[in-house]
Coordinates of C-alpha atoms and ligand atoms in Angstrom, one line a residue:
Chain I
M7 CA 79.6 121.1 82.4
A8 CA 80.2 123.5 79.5
A9 CA 83.3 123.4 77.4
K10 CA 84.6 127.0 76.8
S11 CA 87.6 126.4 74.6
S12 CA 88.1 124.5 71.5
Y13 CA 90.7 121.9 70.4
L14 CA 92.7 124.4 68.3
T15 CA 93.1 126.9 71.0
S16 CA 93.5 124.5 73.9
T17 CA 96.9 123.8 75.3
I18 CA 96.5 120.1 74.7
G19 CA 95.3 120.5 71.1
Q20 CA 98.1 122.9 70.3
K21 CA 100.7 120.6 71.8
Q22 CA 99.3 117.8 69.7
I23 CA 99.6 119.9 66.5
V24 CA 103.2 120.8 67.5
A25 CA 103.9 117.2 68.1
L26 CA 102.4 115.9 64.8
S27 CA 104.0 118.6 62.7
G28 CA 107.3 117.9 64.6
L29 CA 107.0 114.2 63.9
S30 CA 106.5 114.8 60.2
L31 CA 109.4 117.1 60.1
S32 CA 111.5 114.5 62.0
L33 CA 110.7 112.0 59.2
F34 CA 111.7 114.7 56.6
V35 CA 115.1 115.3 58.2
L36 CA 115.8 111.6 58.4
A37 CA 115.0 111.3 54.7
H38 CA 117.1 114.4 53.9
M39 CA 120.0 113.0 55.9
L40 CA 119.8 109.7 54.1
G41 CA 119.7 111.5 50.7
N42 CA 122.8 113.4 51.7
L43 CA 124.7 110.2 52.3
L44 CA 124.5 109.5 48.6
I45 CA 127.4 111.9 48.3
F46 CA 129.6 109.2 49.7
V47 CA 128.5 106.9 46.9
S48 CA 129.6 109.2 44.1
P49 CA 129.1 112.8 43.0
E50 CA 127.0 111.5 40.2
A51 CA 124.6 109.5 42.4
Y52 CA 124.2 112.6 44.6
N53 CA 123.6 115.0 41.7
L54 CA 121.2 112.7 39.9
Y55 CA 119.2 112.1 43.1
G56 CA 118.9 115.9 43.5
H57 CA 117.9 116.2 39.9
A58 CA 115.3 113.4 40.3
L59 CA 113.8 115.1 43.3
T60 CA 113.5 118.6 41.8
S61 CA 112.5 117.7 38.3
T62 CA 109.1 116.2 39.2
P63 CA 106.1 118.6 39.5
L64 CA 105.4 116.8 42.8
I65 CA 108.2 118.8 44.3
Y66 CA 105.9 121.8 44.6
V67 CA 103.3 119.8 46.5
A68 CA 106.1 118.5 48.8
E69 CA 107.6 122.0 49.3
L70 CA 104.2 123.5 50.1
G71 CA 103.6 120.7 52.6
L72 CA 107.0 121.2 54.2
V73 CA 106.5 125.0 54.5
T74 CA 103.1 124.5 56.0
L75 CA 104.3 122.0 58.5
F76 CA 107.3 124.1 59.5
G77 CA 105.1 127.2 59.7
L78 CA 102.5 125.5 61.9
H79 CA 105.2 124.0 64.1
V80 CA 106.9 127.3 64.6
L81 CA 103.8 129.5 65.0
I82 CA 102.0 127.2 67.5
A83 CA 105.1 126.6 69.5
V84 CA 105.6 130.4 69.8
N85 CA 102.0 130.7 70.9
L86 CA 102.5 128.0 73.5
T87 CA 105.8 129.5 74.7
V88 CA 104.0 132.8 75.2
K89 CA 101.2 131.1 77.2
N90 CA 103.8 129.3 79.3
S91 CA 105.8 132.3 80.2
V92 CA 102.6 134.2 81.1
A93 CA 101.6 131.3 83.4
R94 CA 104.8 131.8 85.4
P95 CA 105.4 135.6 85.5
N96 CA 107.7 135.6 88.5
K97 CA 110.6 133.2 88.4
Y98 CA 112.0 131.2 91.3
A99 CA 115.2 132.6 93.0
V100 CA 116.8 129.1 93.0
A101 CA 116.4 126.3 90.5
A102 CA 115.7 122.8 91.7
E103 CA 118.5 120.4 91.9
G104 CA 118.4 116.6 91.8
A105 CA 115.3 114.6 91.4
K106 CA 112.9 117.6 91.0
A107 CA 115.0 119.5 88.4
T108 CA 114.0 120.0 84.8
S109 CA 116.7 119.1 82.2
W110 CA 118.3 122.0 80.3
V111 CA 117.5 120.3 77.0
Q112 CA 113.8 120.8 77.7
K113 CA 114.2 124.2 79.2
S114 CA 115.9 125.4 76.0
L115 CA 113.5 124.0 73.4
F116 CA 112.5 127.4 72.3
I117 CA 116.0 128.6 71.8
Q118 CA 116.9 125.4 70.0
G119 CA 113.9 126.2 67.7
L120 CA 115.3 129.7 67.0
V121 CA 118.7 128.3 66.1
I122 CA 117.1 125.7 63.7
L123 CA 114.9 128.4 62.1
V124 CA 117.9 130.6 61.4
F125 CA 119.8 127.6 60.1
V126 CA 117.0 126.6 57.8
I127 CA 116.8 130.1 56.2
L128 CA 120.6 130.3 55.7
H129 CA 120.7 126.8 54.5
L130 CA 118.2 127.4 51.8
I131 CA 120.0 130.6 50.8
T132 CA 123.3 128.7 50.6
F133 CA 122.2 125.6 48.8
K134 CA 118.7 125.8 47.3
F135 CA 119.0 129.4 46.1
G136 CA 122.8 129.4 46.0
Q137 CA 125.4 129.2 43.2
V138 CA 124.2 127.0 40.3
Y139 CA 127.0 124.9 38.8
E140 CA 126.1 122.4 36.0
V141 CA 127.4 119.1 35.0
T142 CA 126.3 116.7 32.2
Y143 CA 125.9 113.0 32.6
D144 CA 125.0 111.0 29.4
G145 CA 123.7 114.0 27.7
T146 CA 121.5 115.3 30.6
T147 CA 122.6 118.5 32.2
V148 CA 121.9 118.6 35.9
R149 CA 122.8 120.9 38.7
D150 CA 126.2 120.1 40.2
L151 CA 125.3 120.3 43.8
H152 CA 128.3 118.2 44.7
R153 CA 130.6 121.0 43.7
L154 CA 128.8 123.5 45.8
V155 CA 128.8 121.3 48.8
V156 CA 132.5 120.7 48.5
E157 CA 133.1 124.4 48.2
V158 CA 130.9 125.5 51.1
F159 CA 132.4 122.9 53.4
Q160 CA 135.9 124.3 52.9
E161 CA 135.0 127.3 54.9
P162 CA 135.8 126.8 58.6
G163 CA 133.2 129.3 59.8
Y164 CA 130.4 127.5 57.9
V165 CA 131.6 124.1 59.1
V166 CA 131.5 125.2 62.8
W167 CA 128.1 126.8 62.4
Y168 CA 126.7 123.7 60.6
F169 CA 128.1 121.5 63.3
I170 CA 126.5 123.5 66.1
A171 CA 123.2 123.7 64.3
M172 CA 123.1 119.9 63.8
V173 CA 123.9 119.3 67.5
V174 CA 121.0 121.6 68.4
L175 CA 118.8 119.8 65.9
G176 CA 119.8 116.5 67.6
L177 CA 118.8 117.9 71.0
H178 CA 115.5 119.2 69.7
L179 CA 114.7 115.8 68.1
S180 CA 115.8 113.9 71.2
H181 CA 113.0 115.7 73.1
G182 CA 110.5 115.7 70.3
V183 CA 110.7 112.1 69.1
S184 CA 110.6 110.6 72.6
S185 CA 107.7 112.7 73.8
V186 CA 105.3 112.5 70.8
L187 CA 103.7 109.3 72.0
Q188 CA 103.0 110.8 75.5
T189 CA 101.5 113.9 73.9
F190 CA 99.1 111.7 71.9
G191 CA 98.3 109.6 74.9
A192 CA 100.2 106.4 74.3
A193 CA 102.1 105.9 77.5
H194 CA 102.9 102.6 79.0
P195 CA 105.1 101.5 81.8
R196 CA 106.9 99.0 79.7
L197 CA 107.0 100.7 76.3
T198 CA 107.6 104.3 77.3
P199 CA 111.2 103.8 78.5
V200 CA 111.9 101.9 75.2
F201 CA 110.5 104.7 73.2
K202 CA 112.6 107.2 75.0
K203 CA 115.7 105.3 73.9
V204 CA 114.4 105.0 70.4
G205 CA 114.0 108.8 70.4
L206 CA 117.5 109.4 71.6
A207 CA 118.9 107.0 69.0
Y208 CA 116.9 108.6 66.2
A209 CA 118.2 112.0 67.2
A210 CA 121.8 110.8 67.3
I211 CA 121.6 109.1 64.0
V212 CA 120.1 112.1 62.2
S213 CA 122.6 114.5 63.8
I214 CA 125.6 112.3 63.1
G215 CA 124.5 111.6 59.5
F216 CA 124.3 115.4 58.8
V217 CA 127.6 116.3 60.4
A218 CA 129.3 113.5 58.5
L219 CA 129.4 115.7 55.4
P220 CA 131.1 118.8 56.6
I221 CA 133.6 116.8 58.7
Y222 CA 134.4 114.6 55.7
F223 CA 134.8 117.5 53.2
Y224 CA 136.7 119.7 55.6
F225 CA 139.1 117.2 57.1
I226 CA 139.4 114.3 54.8
Y227 CA 138.3 115.1 51.2
Chain W
M11 CA 117.8 105.2 117.1
A12 CA 114.6 105.2 119.1
G13 CA 114.8 107.3 122.3
T14 CA 117.8 109.3 121.2
A15 CA 117.2 113.0 121.0
G16 CA 117.9 114.6 117.6
K17 CA 121.0 116.6 116.9
A18 CA 120.7 120.4 117.2
L19 CA 121.1 122.3 113.9
N20 CA 121.8 125.9 113.2
L21 CA 120.6 127.1 109.9
K22 CA 120.3 130.3 107.9
L23 CA 116.9 130.8 106.2
K24 CA 116.1 133.1 103.3
V25 CA 112.3 133.4 103.4
W26 CA 110.0 135.2 100.9
R27 CA 108.0 137.8 102.7
Q28 CA 105.2 139.5 101.0
A29 CA 102.6 141.5 103.0
G30 CA 99.7 140.9 100.6
P31 CA 98.7 140.0 97.1
D32 CA 99.5 143.3 95.5
K33 CA 102.5 144.1 97.7
E34 CA 106.1 143.9 96.7
G35 CA 107.8 140.8 98.1
R36 CA 111.4 140.2 99.1
F37 CA 113.7 137.7 100.8
V38 CA 114.3 138.2 104.5
E39 CA 117.1 136.3 106.3
Y40 CA 116.6 134.5 109.6
E41 CA 118.8 132.5 111.8
A42 CA 117.3 129.2 112.9
R43 CA 119.1 128.2 116.1
N44 CA 119.0 124.9 118.0
I45 CA 116.6 123.2 115.7
S46 CA 116.2 119.5 116.5
S47 CA 117.1 117.3 113.5
D48 CA 113.9 115.3 114.5
A49 CA 111.7 118.3 113.9
S50 CA 109.6 118.5 110.7
F51 CA 110.2 121.4 108.4
L52 CA 106.9 123.1 109.5
E53 CA 107.9 122.7 113.2
M54 CA 111.2 124.5 112.3
L55 CA 109.1 127.3 110.9
D56 CA 106.9 127.3 114.1
V57 CA 110.0 127.8 116.2
I58 CA 111.0 130.8 114.0
N59 CA 107.5 132.2 114.2
V60 CA 107.3 131.9 118.0
D61 CA 110.5 134.0 118.2
L62 CA 109.1 136.5 115.7
V63 CA 105.8 136.9 117.6
K64 CA 107.8 137.3 120.9
S65 CA 109.8 140.1 119.4
G66 CA 106.7 141.8 118.1
Q67 CA 107.1 141.0 114.5
E68 CA 104.7 139.4 112.0
P69 CA 105.1 135.6 111.8
I70 CA 105.8 133.9 108.5
E71 CA 102.5 133.0 106.9
F72 CA 102.3 129.5 105.6
D73 CA 99.5 127.0 105.0
H74 CA 99.3 123.8 106.9
D75 CA 96.6 121.6 108.4
C76 CA 97.0 117.8 108.7
R77 CA 100.8 117.8 109.0
E78 CA 100.7 114.2 107.9
G79 CA 100.8 114.5 104.1
I80 CA 97.1 114.1 103.4
C81 CA 95.5 117.6 103.2
G82 CA 97.9 119.1 100.6
S83 CA 98.0 122.6 102.1
C84 CA 101.7 122.9 103.1
S85 CA 102.8 124.4 99.8
M86 CA 106.2 125.9 99.6
V87 CA 109.3 125.7 97.5
I88 CA 112.5 124.7 99.4
N89 CA 115.8 125.3 97.7
G90 CA 114.0 125.3 94.4
S91 CA 112.1 122.1 94.9
P92 CA 108.4 122.0 95.8
H93 CA 108.0 120.2 99.1
G94 CA 111.8 120.1 99.5
P95 CA 114.4 117.7 98.1
D96 CA 112.8 114.3 98.9
R97 CA 110.4 112.4 96.5
G98 CA 107.0 111.3 97.7
T99 CA 107.0 113.7 100.6
A100 CA 105.0 116.8 101.5
T101 CA 106.7 119.7 103.3
C102 CA 105.1 118.6 106.6
Q103 CA 106.7 115.2 106.2
L104 CA 110.1 116.6 105.5
H105 CA 112.5 116.3 108.5
M106 CA 115.3 118.7 109.4
R107 CA 117.8 115.8 109.5
R108 CA 117.7 116.1 105.7
F109 CA 119.7 119.4 106.1
R110 CA 123.3 120.0 107.0
D111 CA 124.3 122.1 110.0
G112 CA 125.1 125.6 108.9
E113 CA 123.2 125.2 105.6
T114 CA 121.3 128.1 104.0
I115 CA 117.8 127.2 103.0
V116 CA 115.8 129.4 100.5
I117 CA 112.1 129.2 101.1
E118 CA 109.7 130.6 98.4
P119 CA 106.0 130.4 97.7
F120 CA 104.6 128.3 94.7
R121 CA 105.0 130.7 91.8
A122 CA 102.3 130.6 89.1
K123 CA 99.9 133.2 87.7
A124 CA 97.0 130.9 88.5
F125 CA 98.1 130.7 92.2
P126 CA 98.3 134.3 93.4
I127 CA 100.2 134.9 96.6
V128 CA 98.0 135.7 99.5
K129 CA 100.8 136.4 102.0
D130 CA 104.4 135.3 102.4
L131 CA 104.4 131.6 101.5
A132 CA 100.6 131.1 101.3
V133 CA 99.1 131.0 97.9
D134 CA 95.5 130.9 96.7
R135 CA 94.9 127.6 95.0
S136 CA 91.1 128.0 94.4
A137 CA 91.8 127.6 90.6
F138 CA 92.0 123.9 91.4
D139 CA 88.6 124.1 93.1
R140 CA 87.1 125.7 90.0
I141 CA 88.5 123.0 87.8
M142 CA 86.9 120.4 90.1
Q143 CA 83.6 122.3 90.0
V144 CA 83.2 122.0 86.2
G145 CA 83.4 118.2 86.2
G146 CA 85.5 116.5 88.8
F147 CA 82.6 114.4 90.1
I148 CA 79.9 112.0 89.0
S149 CA 76.6 113.9 88.8
V150 CA 74.2 111.0 89.1
N151 CA 73.5 109.1 92.3
T152 CA 75.5 106.0 92.1
G153 CA 73.6 104.4 95.0
N154 CA 74.9 102.2 97.8
A155 CA 78.0 100.2 97.5
P156 CA 77.1 97.4 95.0
D157 CA 77.4 93.7 95.9
A158 CA 80.8 92.3 95.3
N159 CA 81.5 91.5 91.7
S160 CA 78.2 92.8 90.4
L161 CA 80.1 95.6 88.8
P162 CA 83.4 94.1 87.7
V163 CA 86.5 96.3 87.7
P164 CA 89.8 94.8 86.5
K165 CA 92.3 94.8 89.4
E166 CA 94.7 96.8 87.4
N167 CA 92.2 99.6 86.7
A168 CA 91.2 99.6 90.4
D169 CA 94.8 100.0 91.3
M170 CA 95.5 102.8 88.8
A171 CA 92.2 104.6 89.7
F172 CA 93.2 104.4 93.4
A173 CA 96.7 105.7 92.7
A174 CA 95.3 108.6 90.8
A175 CA 92.8 109.3 93.5
T176 CA 95.6 109.8 96.0
C177 CA 96.2 113.2 94.5
I178 CA 95.8 115.7 97.4
G179 CA 95.5 118.8 95.3
C180 CA 98.6 120.4 96.8
G181 CA 99.7 122.1 93.6
A182 CA 103.3 121.0 93.7
C183 CA 103.0 119.8 90.1
V184 CA 102.2 123.3 89.0
A185 CA 105.0 124.7 91.1
A186 CA 107.6 122.3 89.7
C187 CA 106.6 122.7 86.1
K188 CA 108.7 125.2 84.0
N189 CA 105.4 126.2 82.4
A190 CA 103.3 126.2 85.6
S191 CA 101.1 123.5 83.9
A192 CA 98.4 121.9 85.9
S193 CA 98.3 118.8 83.7
L194 CA 99.3 116.3 86.4
F195 CA 96.6 117.4 88.8
V196 CA 93.9 117.6 86.2
S197 CA 94.9 114.3 84.7
A198 CA 94.9 112.6 88.1
K199 CA 91.4 113.9 88.8
L200 CA 90.2 112.7 85.4
A201 CA 91.9 109.4 85.6
H202 CA 90.4 108.2 88.9
L203 CA 86.9 108.5 87.4
A204 CA 87.8 107.5 83.8
L205 CA 89.2 104.2 85.0
L206 CA 86.0 103.2 86.8
P207 CA 82.6 102.1 85.4
Q208 CA 80.7 104.9 87.3
G209 CA 82.8 107.5 85.5
Q210 CA 82.1 106.4 82.0
A211 CA 78.8 108.3 81.2
E212 CA 80.3 111.7 81.7
R213 CA 83.9 110.8 80.7
E214 CA 84.2 112.9 77.5
Q215 CA 82.3 115.9 78.7
R216 CA 84.3 115.9 81.9
T217 CA 87.5 115.8 80.0
L218 CA 86.5 118.7 77.8
S219 CA 85.2 120.8 80.6
M220 CA 88.1 120.3 83.0
V221 CA 90.7 120.9 80.3
A222 CA 88.9 124.0 79.2
Q223 CA 88.8 125.3 82.8
M224 CA 92.5 124.4 83.3
D225 CA 93.3 126.6 80.3
E226 CA 90.9 129.3 81.4
E227 CA 92.7 129.6 84.7
G228 CA 95.9 130.4 83.0
F229 CA 98.0 127.3 83.6
G230 CA 100.7 126.6 81.0
A231 CA 101.0 123.7 78.6
C232 CA 102.8 120.3 79.2
T233 CA 106.3 119.8 77.8
N234 CA 106.5 116.2 79.2
T235 CA 109.4 117.1 81.4
G236 CA 108.2 115.0 84.3
A237 CA 109.2 117.5 86.9
C238 CA 105.6 117.4 88.2
S239 CA 105.6 113.7 88.9
A240 CA 109.1 114.0 90.6
A241 CA 107.8 116.8 92.9
C242 CA 104.4 115.2 93.6
P243 CA 104.1 114.0 97.2
K244 CA 101.9 111.2 96.0
E245 CA 104.1 110.3 93.0
I246 CA 101.2 110.6 90.5
D247 CA 102.3 109.0 87.3
L248 CA 102.8 110.8 83.9
E249 CA 100.8 108.0 82.4
N250 CA 97.7 109.9 83.6
I251 CA 98.7 112.9 81.5
A252 CA 98.9 110.6 78.5
R253 CA 95.5 109.3 79.2
M254 CA 94.1 112.8 79.5
N255 CA 95.7 113.8 76.2
R256 CA 94.2 110.8 74.5
D257 CA 90.8 111.3 76.0
Y258 CA 90.9 115.0 75.1
F259 CA 91.8 114.2 71.5
K260 CA 89.0 111.6 71.2
A261 CA 86.4 113.8 73.0
S262 CA 87.2 116.8 70.8
L263 CA 86.7 114.7 67.7
R264 CA 83.4 113.3 68.9
E265 CA 82.1 116.5 70.4
R266 CA 78.7 117.6 69.0
S267 CA 78.7 121.2 68.0
E268 CA 76.2 122.8 70.4
K269 CA 78.0 124.5 73.2
S270 CA 76.5 126.7 75.9
Ligands
SF4_24 S1 99.2 115.6 91.2 FE1 100.6 115.4 93.0 S2 101.6 117.4 93.0 FE2 99.8 117.7 91.7 S3 98.2 118.4 93.1 FE3 98.0 116.2 93.0 S4 99.3 115.4 94.7 FE4 99.9 117.6 94.4
FES25 S1 100.0 119.9 106.1 FE1 98.6 118.5 105.2 S2 99.8 117.7 103.6 FE2 101.3 118.9 104.7

């Protein structure tokens, strides 16, 4: 009984790294979404929150952590996707229907990932590295992100793209969050179905929370 | 309806024909006439083959042995589903009454890099044997059957171990998986020993070795789609894959560095 591969190159080990990094990123998007909702409190609350986040030196640690997690998640998922397609070089002529079929959400995880990757890059260009407006509250000058958000979400093209990307993110999360326990080995006849529902709810909440902004600023504001 | 003869069905078949491992394959159409709805799927193929042989053609190659759902050899994909549309059923247990008169049925071999096609619908599943050879057993003599209750096993564990042990190694899990992953098979083989006292001594090493061999054979990774369990004639539970993932994680952490 000799083990030939190691954890980091094994399919199970790699899946667990994708799952753990994915779970951390899921928590990040939830926090990001909740932060966004401050815009409904007041422009000031939103801008000051953004200022508080970016004015601590810890932001660099957090950003480095996020980039690392994102990079790991993407690179290892690409590696696994390659292994998976090598494992099935010839496709079936007909796809299964009914009980033995695989859901399209799980078949399209890789494409969802690509959409999210493109979205994240454009999103950083538009907001983080985008136009800098300033506003002063009680003598402190901070970036007026609120103004940028309002402007960006007046463009129908951007609103549609944002909406699509957030639906795709929701689909991606709906798979990821409900499958992370299984990947780490916690499956239970009673708890697994509950956790599946929690995953779906989590995905729906994040996605709805994100699209609330463009919809509000485009149609209502 | 005991005693009543089955209805006669006429069907169109599209069957994958491939002369050998390195030959180009293609679908060939056949008419299946006057097939009894009481016939099994394999019996339907037998009827076709008799006609092919009579007319001097090569019969369709397919694996079969027990024809009662216990040997796991009747591998084929019927209309996209391994072992056909029904759950908990091997191809040999599938009846023609499941199909409509006039229906077209597409029959393909299991498709996976690790299961090369031998001929037509027959594939080489010795990758599974090699996985078993690296650890799917207990290598010490466990002696005679112990006295009742001298080796306590919780009823629940006994039941789960038994359920895992019903895996017949048919490979439908690999065929059904979008990644051609062998996780369900390997996890079933691991689980039936991991849940019993006799399997404990070698549990971690067994997990490491069998998973390494699974990867080495070129099976894909698990996406937790559950298509494997749906296609499995023994309805092996996904919980076994979770147990394998957990054992593998633990065994990897605890593994001593020396490797051969
Ligand atoms: S787990 Fe099920 S589908 Fe896979 S080899 Fe065993 S019996 Fe066949
Ligand atoms: S022929 Fe043995 S299981 Fe089908």
